[in-house]
JSON list of C-alpha atoms and ligand atoms in Angstrom, two decimals:
[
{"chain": "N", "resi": 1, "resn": "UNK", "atom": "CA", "xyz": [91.91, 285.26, 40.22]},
{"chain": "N", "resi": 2, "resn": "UNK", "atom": "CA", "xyz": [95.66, 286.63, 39.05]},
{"chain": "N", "resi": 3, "resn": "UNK", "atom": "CA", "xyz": [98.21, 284.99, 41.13]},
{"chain": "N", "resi": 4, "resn": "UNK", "atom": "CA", "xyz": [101.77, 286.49, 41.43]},
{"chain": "N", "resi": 5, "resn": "UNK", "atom": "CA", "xyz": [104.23, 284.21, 43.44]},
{"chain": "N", "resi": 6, "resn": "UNK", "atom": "CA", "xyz": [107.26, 284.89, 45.20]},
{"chain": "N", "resi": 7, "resn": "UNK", "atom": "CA", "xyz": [109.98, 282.56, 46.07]},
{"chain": "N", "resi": 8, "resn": "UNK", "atom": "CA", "xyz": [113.49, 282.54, 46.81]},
{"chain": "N", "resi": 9, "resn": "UNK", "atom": "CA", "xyz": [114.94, 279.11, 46.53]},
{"chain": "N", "resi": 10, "resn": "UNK", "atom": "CA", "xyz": [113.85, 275.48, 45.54]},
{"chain": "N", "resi": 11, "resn": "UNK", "atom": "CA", "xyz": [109.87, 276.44, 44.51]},
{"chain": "N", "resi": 12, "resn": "UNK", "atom": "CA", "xyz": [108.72, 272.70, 45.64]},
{"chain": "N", "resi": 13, "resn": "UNK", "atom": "CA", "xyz": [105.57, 275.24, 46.81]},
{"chain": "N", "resi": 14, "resn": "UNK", "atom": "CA", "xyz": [105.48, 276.85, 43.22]},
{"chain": "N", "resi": 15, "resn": "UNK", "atom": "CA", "xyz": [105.28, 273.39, 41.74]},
{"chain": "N", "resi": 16, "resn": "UNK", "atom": "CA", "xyz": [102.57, 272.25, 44.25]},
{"chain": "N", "resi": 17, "resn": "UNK", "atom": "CA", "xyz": [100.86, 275.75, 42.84]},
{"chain": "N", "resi": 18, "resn": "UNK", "atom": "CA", "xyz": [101.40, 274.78, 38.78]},
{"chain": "N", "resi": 19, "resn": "UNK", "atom": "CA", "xyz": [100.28, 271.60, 39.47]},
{"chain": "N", "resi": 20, "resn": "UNK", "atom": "CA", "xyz": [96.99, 272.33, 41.17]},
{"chain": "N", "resi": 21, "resn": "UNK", "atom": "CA", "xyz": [96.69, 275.17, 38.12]},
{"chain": "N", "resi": 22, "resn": "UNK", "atom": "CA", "xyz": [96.99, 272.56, 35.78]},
{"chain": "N", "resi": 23, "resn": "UNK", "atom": "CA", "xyz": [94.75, 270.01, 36.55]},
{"chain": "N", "resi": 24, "resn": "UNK", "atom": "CA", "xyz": [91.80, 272.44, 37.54]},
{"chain": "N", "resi": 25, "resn": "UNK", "atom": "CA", "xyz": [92.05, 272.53, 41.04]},
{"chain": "N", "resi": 26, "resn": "UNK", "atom": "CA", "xyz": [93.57, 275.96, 41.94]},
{"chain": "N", "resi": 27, "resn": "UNK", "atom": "CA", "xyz": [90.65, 278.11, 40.94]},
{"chain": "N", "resi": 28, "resn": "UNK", "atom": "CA", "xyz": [93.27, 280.80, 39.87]},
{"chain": "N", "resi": 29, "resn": "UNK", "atom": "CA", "xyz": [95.94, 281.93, 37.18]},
{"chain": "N", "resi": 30, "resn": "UNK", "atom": "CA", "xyz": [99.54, 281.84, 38.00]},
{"chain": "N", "resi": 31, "resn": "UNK", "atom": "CA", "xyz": [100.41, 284.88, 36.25]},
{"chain": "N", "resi": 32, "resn": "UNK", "atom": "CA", "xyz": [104.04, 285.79, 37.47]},
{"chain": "N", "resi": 33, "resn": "UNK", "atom": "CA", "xyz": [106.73, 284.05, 39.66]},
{"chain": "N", "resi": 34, "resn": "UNK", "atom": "CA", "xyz": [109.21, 286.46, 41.31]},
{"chain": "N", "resi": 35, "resn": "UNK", "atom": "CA", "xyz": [112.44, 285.48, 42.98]},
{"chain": "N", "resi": 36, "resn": "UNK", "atom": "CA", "xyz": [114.92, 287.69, 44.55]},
{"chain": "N", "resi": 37, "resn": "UNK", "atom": "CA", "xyz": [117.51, 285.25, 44.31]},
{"chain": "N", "resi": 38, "resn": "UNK", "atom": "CA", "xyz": [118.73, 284.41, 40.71]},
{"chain": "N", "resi": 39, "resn": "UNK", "atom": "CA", "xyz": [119.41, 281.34, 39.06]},
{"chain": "N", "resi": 40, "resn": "UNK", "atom": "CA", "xyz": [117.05, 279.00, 41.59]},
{"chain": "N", "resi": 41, "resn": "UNK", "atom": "CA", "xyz": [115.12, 276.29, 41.19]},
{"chain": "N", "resi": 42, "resn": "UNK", "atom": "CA", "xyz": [111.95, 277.85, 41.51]},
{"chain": "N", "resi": 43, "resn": "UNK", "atom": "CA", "xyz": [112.82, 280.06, 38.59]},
{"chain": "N", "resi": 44, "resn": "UNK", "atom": "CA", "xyz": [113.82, 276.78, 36.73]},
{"chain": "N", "resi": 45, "resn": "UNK", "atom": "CA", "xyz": [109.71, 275.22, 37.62]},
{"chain": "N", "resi": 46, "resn": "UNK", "atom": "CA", "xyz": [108.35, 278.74, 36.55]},
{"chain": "N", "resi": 47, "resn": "UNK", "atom": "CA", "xyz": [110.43, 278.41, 32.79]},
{"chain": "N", "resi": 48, "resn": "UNK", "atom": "CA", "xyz": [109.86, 275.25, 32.04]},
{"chain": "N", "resi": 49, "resn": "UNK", "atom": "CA", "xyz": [105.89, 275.56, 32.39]},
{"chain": "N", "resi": 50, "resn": "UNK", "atom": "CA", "xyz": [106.67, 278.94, 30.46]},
{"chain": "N", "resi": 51, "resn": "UNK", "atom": "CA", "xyz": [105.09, 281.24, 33.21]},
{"chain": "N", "resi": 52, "resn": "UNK", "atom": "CA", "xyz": [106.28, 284.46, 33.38]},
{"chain": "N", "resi": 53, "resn": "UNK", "atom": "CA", "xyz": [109.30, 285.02, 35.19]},
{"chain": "N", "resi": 54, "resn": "UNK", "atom": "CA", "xyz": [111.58, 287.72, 37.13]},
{"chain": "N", "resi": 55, "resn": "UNK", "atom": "CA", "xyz": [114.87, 288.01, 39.16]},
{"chain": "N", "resi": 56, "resn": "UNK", "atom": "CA", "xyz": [114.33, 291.29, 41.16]},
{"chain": "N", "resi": 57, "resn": "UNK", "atom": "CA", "xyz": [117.64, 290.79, 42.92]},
{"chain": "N", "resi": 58, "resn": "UNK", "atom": "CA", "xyz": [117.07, 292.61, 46.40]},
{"chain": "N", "resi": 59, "resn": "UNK", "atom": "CA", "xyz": [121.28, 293.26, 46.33]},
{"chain": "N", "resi": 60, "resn": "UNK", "atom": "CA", "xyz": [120.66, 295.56, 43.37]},
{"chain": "N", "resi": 61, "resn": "UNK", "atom": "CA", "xyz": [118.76, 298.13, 45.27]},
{"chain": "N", "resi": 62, "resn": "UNK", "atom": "CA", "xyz": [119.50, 301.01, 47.51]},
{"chain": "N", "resi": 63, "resn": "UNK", "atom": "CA", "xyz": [116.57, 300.48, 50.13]},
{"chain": "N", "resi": 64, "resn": "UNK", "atom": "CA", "xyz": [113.61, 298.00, 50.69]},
{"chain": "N", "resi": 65, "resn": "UNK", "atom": "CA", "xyz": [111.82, 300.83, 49.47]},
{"chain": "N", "resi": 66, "resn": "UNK", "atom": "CA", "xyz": [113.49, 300.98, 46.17]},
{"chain": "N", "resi": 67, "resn": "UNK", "atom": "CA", "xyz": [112.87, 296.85, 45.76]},
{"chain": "N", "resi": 68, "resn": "UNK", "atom": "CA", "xyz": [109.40, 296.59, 46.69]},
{"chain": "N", "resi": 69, "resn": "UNK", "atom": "CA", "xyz": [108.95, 299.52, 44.18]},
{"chain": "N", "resi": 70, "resn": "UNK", "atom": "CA", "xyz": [110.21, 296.59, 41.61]},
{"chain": "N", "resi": 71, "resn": "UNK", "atom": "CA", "xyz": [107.74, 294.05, 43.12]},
{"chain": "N", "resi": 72, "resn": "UNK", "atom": "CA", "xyz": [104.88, 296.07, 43.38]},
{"chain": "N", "resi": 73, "resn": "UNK", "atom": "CA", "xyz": [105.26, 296.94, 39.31]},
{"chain": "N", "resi": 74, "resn": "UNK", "atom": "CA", "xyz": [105.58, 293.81, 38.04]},
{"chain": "N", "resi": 75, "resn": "UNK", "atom": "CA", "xyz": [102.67, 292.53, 39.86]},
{"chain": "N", "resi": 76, "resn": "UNK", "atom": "CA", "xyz": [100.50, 295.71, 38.72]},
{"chain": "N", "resi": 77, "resn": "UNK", "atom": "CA", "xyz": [101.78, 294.59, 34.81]},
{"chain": "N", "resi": 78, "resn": "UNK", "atom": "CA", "xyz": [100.09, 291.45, 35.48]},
{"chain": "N", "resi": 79, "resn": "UNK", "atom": "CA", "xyz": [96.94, 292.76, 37.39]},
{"chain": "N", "resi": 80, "resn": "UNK", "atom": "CA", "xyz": [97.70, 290.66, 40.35]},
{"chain": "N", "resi": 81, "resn": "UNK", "atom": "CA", "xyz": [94.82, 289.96, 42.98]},
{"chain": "N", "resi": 82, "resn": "UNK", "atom": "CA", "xyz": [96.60, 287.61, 45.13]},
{"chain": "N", "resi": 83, "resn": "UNK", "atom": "CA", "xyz": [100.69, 287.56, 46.12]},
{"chain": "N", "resi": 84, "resn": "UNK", "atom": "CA", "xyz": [101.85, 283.95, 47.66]},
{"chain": "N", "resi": 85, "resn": "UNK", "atom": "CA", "xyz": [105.24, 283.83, 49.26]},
{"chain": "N", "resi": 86, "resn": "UNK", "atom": "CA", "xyz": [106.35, 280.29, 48.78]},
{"chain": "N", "resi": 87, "resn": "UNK", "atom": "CA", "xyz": [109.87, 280.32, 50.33]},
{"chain": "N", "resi": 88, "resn": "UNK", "atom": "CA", "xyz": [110.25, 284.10, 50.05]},
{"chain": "N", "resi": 89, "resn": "UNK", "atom": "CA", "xyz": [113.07, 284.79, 52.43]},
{"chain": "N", "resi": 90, "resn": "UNK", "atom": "CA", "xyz": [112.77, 288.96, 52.12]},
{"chain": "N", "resi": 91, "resn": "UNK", "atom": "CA", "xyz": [110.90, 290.80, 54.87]},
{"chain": "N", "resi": 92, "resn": "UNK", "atom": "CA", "xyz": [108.66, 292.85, 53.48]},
{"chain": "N", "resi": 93, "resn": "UNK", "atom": "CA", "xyz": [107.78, 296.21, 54.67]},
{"chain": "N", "resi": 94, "resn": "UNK", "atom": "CA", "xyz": [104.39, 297.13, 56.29]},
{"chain": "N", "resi": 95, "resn": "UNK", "atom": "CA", "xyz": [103.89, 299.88, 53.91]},
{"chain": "N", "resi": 96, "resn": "UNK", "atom": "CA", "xyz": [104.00, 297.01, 51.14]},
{"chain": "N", "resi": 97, "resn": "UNK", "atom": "CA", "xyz": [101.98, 294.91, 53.12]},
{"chain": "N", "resi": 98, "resn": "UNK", "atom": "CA", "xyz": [99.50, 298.12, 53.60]},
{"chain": "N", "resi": 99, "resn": "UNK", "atom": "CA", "xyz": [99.31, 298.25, 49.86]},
{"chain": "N", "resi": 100, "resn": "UNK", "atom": "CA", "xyz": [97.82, 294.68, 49.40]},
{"chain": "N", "resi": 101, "resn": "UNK", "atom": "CA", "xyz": [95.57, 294.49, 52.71]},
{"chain": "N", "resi": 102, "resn": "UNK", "atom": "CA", "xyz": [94.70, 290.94, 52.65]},
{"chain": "N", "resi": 103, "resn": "UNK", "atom": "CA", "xyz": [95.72, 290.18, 49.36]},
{"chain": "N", "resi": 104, "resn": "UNK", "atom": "CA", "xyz": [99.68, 288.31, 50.42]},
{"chain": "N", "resi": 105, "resn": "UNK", "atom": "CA", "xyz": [99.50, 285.29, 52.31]},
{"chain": "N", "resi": 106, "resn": "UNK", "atom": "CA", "xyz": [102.10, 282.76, 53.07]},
{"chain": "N", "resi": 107, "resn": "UNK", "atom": "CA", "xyz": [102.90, 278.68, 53.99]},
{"chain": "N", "resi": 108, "resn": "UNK", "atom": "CA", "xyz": [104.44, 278.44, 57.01]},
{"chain": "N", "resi": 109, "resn": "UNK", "atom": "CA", "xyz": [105.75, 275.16, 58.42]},
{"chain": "N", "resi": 110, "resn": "UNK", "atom": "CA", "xyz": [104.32, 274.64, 61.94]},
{"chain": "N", "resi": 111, "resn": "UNK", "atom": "CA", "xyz": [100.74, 275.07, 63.38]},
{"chain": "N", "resi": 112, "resn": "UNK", "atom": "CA", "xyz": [101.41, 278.80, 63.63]},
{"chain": "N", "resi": 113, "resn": "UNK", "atom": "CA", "xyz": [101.25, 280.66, 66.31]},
{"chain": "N", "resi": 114, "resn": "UNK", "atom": "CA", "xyz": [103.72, 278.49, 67.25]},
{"chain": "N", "resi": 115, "resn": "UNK", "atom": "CA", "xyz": [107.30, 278.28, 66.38]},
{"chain": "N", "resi": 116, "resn": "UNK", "atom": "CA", "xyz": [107.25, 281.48, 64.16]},
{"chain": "N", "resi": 117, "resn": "UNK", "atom": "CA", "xyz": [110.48, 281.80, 62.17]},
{"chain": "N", "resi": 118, "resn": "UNK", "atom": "CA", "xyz": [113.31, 279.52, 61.19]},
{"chain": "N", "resi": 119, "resn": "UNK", "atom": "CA", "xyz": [114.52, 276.02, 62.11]},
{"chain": "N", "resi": 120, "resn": "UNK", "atom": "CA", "xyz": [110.88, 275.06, 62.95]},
{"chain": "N", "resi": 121, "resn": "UNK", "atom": "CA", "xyz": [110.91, 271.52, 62.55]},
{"chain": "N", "resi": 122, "resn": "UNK", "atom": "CA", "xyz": [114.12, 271.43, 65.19]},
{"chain": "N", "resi": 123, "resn": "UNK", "atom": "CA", "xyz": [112.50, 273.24, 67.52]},
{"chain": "N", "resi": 124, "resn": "UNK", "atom": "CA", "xyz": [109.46, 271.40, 67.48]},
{"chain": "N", "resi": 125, "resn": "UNK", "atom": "CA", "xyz": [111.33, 267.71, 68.15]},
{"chain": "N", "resi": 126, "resn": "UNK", "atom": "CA", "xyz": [113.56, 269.55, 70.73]},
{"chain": "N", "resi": 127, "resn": "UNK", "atom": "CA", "xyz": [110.36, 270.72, 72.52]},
{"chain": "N", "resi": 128, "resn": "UNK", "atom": "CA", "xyz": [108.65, 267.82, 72.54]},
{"chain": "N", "resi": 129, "resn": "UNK", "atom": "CA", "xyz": [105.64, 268.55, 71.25]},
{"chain": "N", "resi": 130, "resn": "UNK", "atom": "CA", "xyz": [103.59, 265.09, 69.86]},
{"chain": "N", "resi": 131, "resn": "UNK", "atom": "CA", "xyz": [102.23, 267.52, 67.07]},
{"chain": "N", "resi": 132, "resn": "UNK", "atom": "CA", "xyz": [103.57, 269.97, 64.43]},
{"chain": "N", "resi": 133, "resn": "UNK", "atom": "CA", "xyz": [102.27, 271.18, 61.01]},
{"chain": "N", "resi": 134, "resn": "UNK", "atom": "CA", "xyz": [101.95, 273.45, 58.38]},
{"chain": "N", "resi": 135, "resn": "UNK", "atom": "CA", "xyz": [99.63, 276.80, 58.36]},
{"chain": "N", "resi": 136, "resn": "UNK", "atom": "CA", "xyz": [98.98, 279.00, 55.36]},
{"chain": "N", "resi": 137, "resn": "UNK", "atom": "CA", "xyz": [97.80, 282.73, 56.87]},
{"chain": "N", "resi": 138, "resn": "UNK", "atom": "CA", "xyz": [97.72, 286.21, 55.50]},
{"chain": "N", "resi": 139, "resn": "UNK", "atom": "CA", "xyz": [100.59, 288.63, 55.91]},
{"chain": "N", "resi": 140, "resn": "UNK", "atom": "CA", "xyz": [100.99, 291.32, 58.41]},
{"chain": "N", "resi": 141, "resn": "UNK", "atom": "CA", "xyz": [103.97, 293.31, 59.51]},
{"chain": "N", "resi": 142, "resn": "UNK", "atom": "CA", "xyz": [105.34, 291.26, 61.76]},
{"chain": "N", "resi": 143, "resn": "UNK", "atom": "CA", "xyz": [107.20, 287.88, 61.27]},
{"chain": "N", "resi": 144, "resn": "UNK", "atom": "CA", "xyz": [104.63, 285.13, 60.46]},
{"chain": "N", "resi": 145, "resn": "UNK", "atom": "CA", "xyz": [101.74, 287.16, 61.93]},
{"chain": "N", "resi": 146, "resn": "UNK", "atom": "CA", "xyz": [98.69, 287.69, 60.34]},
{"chain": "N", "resi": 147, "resn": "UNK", "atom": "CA", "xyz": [95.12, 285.85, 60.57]},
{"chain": "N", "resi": 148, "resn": "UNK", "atom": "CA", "xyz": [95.86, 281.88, 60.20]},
{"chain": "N", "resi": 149, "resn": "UNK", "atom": "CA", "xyz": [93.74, 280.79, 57.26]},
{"chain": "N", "resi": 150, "resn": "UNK", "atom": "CA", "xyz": [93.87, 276.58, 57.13]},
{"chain": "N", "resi": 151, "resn": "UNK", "atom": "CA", "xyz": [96.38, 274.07, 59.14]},
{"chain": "N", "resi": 152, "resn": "UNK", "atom": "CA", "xyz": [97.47, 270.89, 58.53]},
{"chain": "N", "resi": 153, "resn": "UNK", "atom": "CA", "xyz": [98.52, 268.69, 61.35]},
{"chain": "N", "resi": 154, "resn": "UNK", "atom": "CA", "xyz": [101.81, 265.99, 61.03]},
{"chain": "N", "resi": 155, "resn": "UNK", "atom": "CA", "xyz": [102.23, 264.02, 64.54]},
{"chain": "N", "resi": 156, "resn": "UNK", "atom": "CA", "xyz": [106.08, 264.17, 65.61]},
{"chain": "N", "resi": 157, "resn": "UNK", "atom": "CA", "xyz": [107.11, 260.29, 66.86]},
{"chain": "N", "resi": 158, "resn": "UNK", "atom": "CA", "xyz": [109.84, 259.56, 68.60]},
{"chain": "N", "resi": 159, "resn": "UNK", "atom": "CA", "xyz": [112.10, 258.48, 65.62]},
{"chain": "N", "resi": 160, "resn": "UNK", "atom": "CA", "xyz": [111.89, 261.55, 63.69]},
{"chain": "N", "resi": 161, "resn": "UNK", "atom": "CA", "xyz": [114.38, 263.89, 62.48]},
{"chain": "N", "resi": 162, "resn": "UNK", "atom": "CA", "xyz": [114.61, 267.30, 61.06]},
{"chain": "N", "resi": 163, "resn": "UNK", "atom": "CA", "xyz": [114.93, 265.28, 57.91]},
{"chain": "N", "resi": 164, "resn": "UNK", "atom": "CA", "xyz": [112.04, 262.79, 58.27]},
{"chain": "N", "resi": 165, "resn": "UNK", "atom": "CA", "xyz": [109.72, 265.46, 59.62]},
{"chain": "N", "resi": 166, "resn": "UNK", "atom": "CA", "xyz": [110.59, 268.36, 57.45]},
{"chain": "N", "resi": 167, "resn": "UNK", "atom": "CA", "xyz": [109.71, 265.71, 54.27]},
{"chain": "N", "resi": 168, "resn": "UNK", "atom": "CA", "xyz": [106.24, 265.00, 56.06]},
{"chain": "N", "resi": 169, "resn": "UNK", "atom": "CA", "xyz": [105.27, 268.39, 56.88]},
{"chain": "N", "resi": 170, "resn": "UNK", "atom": "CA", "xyz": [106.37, 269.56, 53.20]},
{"chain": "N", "resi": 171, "resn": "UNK", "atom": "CA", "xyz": [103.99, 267.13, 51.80]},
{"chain": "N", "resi": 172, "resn": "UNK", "atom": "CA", "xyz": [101.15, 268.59, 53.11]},
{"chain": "N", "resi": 173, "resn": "UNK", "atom": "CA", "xyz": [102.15, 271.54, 52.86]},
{"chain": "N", "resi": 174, "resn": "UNK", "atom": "CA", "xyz": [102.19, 271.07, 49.03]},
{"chain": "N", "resi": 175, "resn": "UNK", "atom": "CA", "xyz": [98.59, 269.96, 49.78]},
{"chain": "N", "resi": 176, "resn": "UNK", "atom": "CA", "xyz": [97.17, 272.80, 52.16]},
{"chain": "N", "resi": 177, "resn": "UNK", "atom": "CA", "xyz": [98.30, 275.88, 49.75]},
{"chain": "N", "resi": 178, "resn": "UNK", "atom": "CA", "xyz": [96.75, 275.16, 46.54]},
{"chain": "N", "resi": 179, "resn": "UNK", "atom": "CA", "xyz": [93.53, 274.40, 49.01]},
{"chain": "N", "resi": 180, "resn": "UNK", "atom": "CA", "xyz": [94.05, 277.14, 50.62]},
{"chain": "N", "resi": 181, "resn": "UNK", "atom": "CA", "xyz": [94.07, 279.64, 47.24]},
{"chain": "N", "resi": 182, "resn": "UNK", "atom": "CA", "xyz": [90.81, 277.59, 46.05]},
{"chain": "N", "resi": 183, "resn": "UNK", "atom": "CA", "xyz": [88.63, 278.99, 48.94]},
{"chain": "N", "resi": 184, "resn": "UNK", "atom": "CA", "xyz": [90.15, 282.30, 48.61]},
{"chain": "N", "resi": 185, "resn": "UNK", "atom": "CA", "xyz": [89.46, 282.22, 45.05]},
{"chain": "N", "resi": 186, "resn": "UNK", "atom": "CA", "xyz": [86.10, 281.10, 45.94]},
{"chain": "N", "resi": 187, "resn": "UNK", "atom": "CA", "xyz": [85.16, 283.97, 48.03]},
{"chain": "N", "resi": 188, "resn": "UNK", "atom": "CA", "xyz": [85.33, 281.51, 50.73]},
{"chain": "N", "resi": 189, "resn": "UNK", "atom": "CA", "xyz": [87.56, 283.17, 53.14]},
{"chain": "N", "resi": 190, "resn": "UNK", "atom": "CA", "xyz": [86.80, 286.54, 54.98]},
{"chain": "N", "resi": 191, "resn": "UNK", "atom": "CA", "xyz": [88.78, 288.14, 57.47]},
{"chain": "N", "resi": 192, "resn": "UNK", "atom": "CA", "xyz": [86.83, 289.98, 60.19]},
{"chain": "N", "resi": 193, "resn": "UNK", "atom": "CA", "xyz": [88.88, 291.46, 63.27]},
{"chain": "N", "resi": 194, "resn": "UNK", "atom": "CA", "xyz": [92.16, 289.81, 62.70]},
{"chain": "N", "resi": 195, "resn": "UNK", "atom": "CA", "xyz": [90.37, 285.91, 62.10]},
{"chain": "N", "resi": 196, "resn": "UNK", "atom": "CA", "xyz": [89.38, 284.07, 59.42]},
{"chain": "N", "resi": 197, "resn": "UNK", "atom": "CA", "xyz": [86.20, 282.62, 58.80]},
{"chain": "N", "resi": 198, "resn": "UNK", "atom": "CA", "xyz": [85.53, 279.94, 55.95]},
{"chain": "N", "resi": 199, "resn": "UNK", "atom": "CA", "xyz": [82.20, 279.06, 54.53]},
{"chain": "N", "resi": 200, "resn": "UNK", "atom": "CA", "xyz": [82.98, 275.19, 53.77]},
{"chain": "N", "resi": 201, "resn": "UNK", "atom": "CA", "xyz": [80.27, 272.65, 52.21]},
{"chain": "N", "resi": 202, "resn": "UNK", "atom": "CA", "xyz": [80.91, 268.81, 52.78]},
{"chain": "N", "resi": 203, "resn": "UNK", "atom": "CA", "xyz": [82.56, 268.38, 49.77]},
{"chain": "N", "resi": 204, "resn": "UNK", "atom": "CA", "xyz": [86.00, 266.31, 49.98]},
{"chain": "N", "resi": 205, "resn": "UNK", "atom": "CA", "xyz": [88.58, 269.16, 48.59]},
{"chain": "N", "resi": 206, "resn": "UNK", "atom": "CA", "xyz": [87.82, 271.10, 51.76]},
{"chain": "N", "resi": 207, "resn": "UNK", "atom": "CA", "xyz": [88.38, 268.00, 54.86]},
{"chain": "N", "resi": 208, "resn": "UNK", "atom": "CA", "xyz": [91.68, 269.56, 54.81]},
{"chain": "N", "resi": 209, "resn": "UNK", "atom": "CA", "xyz": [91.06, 272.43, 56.16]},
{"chain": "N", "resi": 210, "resn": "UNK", "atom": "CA", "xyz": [91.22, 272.29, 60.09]},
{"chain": "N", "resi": 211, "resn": "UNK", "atom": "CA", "xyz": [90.69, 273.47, 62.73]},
{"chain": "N", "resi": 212, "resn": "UNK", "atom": "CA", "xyz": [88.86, 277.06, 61.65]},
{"chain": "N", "resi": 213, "resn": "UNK", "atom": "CA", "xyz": [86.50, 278.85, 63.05]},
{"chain": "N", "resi": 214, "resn": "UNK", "atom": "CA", "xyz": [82.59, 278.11, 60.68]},
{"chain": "N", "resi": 215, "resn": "UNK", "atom": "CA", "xyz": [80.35, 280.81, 59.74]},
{"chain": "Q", "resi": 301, "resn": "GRF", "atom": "C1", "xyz": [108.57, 275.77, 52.96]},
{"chain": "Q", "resi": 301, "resn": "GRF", "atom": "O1", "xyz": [108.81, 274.88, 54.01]},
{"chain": "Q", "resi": 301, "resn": "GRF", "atom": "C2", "xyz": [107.65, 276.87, 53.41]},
{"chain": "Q", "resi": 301, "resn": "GRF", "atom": "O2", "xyz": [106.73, 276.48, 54.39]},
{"chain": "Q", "resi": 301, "resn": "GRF", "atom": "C3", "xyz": [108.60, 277.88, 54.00]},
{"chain": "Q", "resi": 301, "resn": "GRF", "atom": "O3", "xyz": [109.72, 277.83, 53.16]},
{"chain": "Q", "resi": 301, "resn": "GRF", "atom": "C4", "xyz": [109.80, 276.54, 52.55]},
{"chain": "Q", "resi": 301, "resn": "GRF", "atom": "C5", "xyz": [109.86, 276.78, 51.08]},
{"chain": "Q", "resi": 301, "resn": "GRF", "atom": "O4", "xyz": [110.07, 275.59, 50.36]},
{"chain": "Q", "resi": 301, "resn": "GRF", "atom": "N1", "xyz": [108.00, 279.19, 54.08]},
{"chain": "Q", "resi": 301, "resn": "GRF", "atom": "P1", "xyz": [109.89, 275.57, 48.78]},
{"chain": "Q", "resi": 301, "resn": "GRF", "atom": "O5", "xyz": [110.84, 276.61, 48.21]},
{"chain": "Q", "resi": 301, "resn": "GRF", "atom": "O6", "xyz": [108.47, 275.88, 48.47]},
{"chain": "Q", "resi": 301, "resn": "GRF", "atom": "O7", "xyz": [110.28, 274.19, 48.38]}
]
């Protein structure tokens, strides 16, 4: 499997991605890392392992249209099968999203479908909840939509910060992504009327992956 990744800022996801790649775990090719911000430190990850890599600047274009034109033929040159946004920070439009049905998914950090969108880790000490996490799910039109693939769960005590919290939530979710593109690459993962189903064996790689729906 041909993985294209998009990012827009520190690429601590990318890494987590290269990483898995290179010591056999990811089940797939990091082909091409896009960022529509220049000079980040994503890009920086992406040179040194001497991957592929574009700035498709989204300020540089007339319309969404026009950028995800870009996007889409970069990742064509590369014969992508799979797009992961790792801290892509563009919203991308549903004709796009159309285009690769199922094939774009996304980390998100909190047990999706709850606190969609930014300052997540805030919002889940100021609520109070005793739980947060990280989900990785497809991508559909709308914000952090789409059918939730694999969670991790990170318990919220009373002494955390934004700080604290946001360091134990990235940490797994540095673990549930590359996971999470080894059972897609595995033909592990269907989608059937908006959920995901995953065909898991007892085998340790996959005790991450939880709570889901078995076939
Ligand atoms: C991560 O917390 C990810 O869940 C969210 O954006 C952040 C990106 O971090 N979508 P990084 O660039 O991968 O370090």
């Amino acid at each position: 499997m041909k993985i294209g990744v998009l990012i827009s800022g520190r690429g601590s996801n990318l890494k987590a991605l290269i990483e898995s790649q290179e010591n056999g775990t990811l089940g797939a090719e990091i082909c091409t890392v896009i960022s529509n911000v220049p000079q980040v430190m994503g890009l920086k990850i992406a040179d040194d392992r001497q991957i592929e890599n574009h700035v498709v600047d989204h300020k540089n274009y007339g319309s969404r249209e026009l950028f995800e034109d870009e996007l889409n033929s970069i990742l064509q040159a590369s014969d992508i099968n799979l797009i992961c946004l790792a801290g892509f920070m563009r919203i991308l439009t549903s004709n796009f999203i159309k285009k690769w049905e199922n094939k774009i998914i996304n980390i998100h950090p909190s047990l999706l479908p709850a606190f969609k969108g930014l300052n997540t880790h805030e919002r889940a000490i100021k609520s109070g909840a005793k739980f947060t996490g990280c989900s990785t799910h497809f991508v559909y039109p709308d914000l952090d939509e789409g059918p939730i693939i694999a969670q991790s769960v990170v318990p919220i005590s009373q002494n955390d910060t934004v700080k604290t919290l946001s360091a134990k939530v990235l940490a797994e979710e540095h673990k549930l992504y590359p996971a999470t593109v080894n059972l897609i690459s595995r033909g592990l993962v269907k989608v059937q009327k908006s959920l995901v189903t995953i065909k898991l064996y007892s085998s340790p790689e996959t005790s991450l992956v939880s709570p889901v729906i078995y076939d």
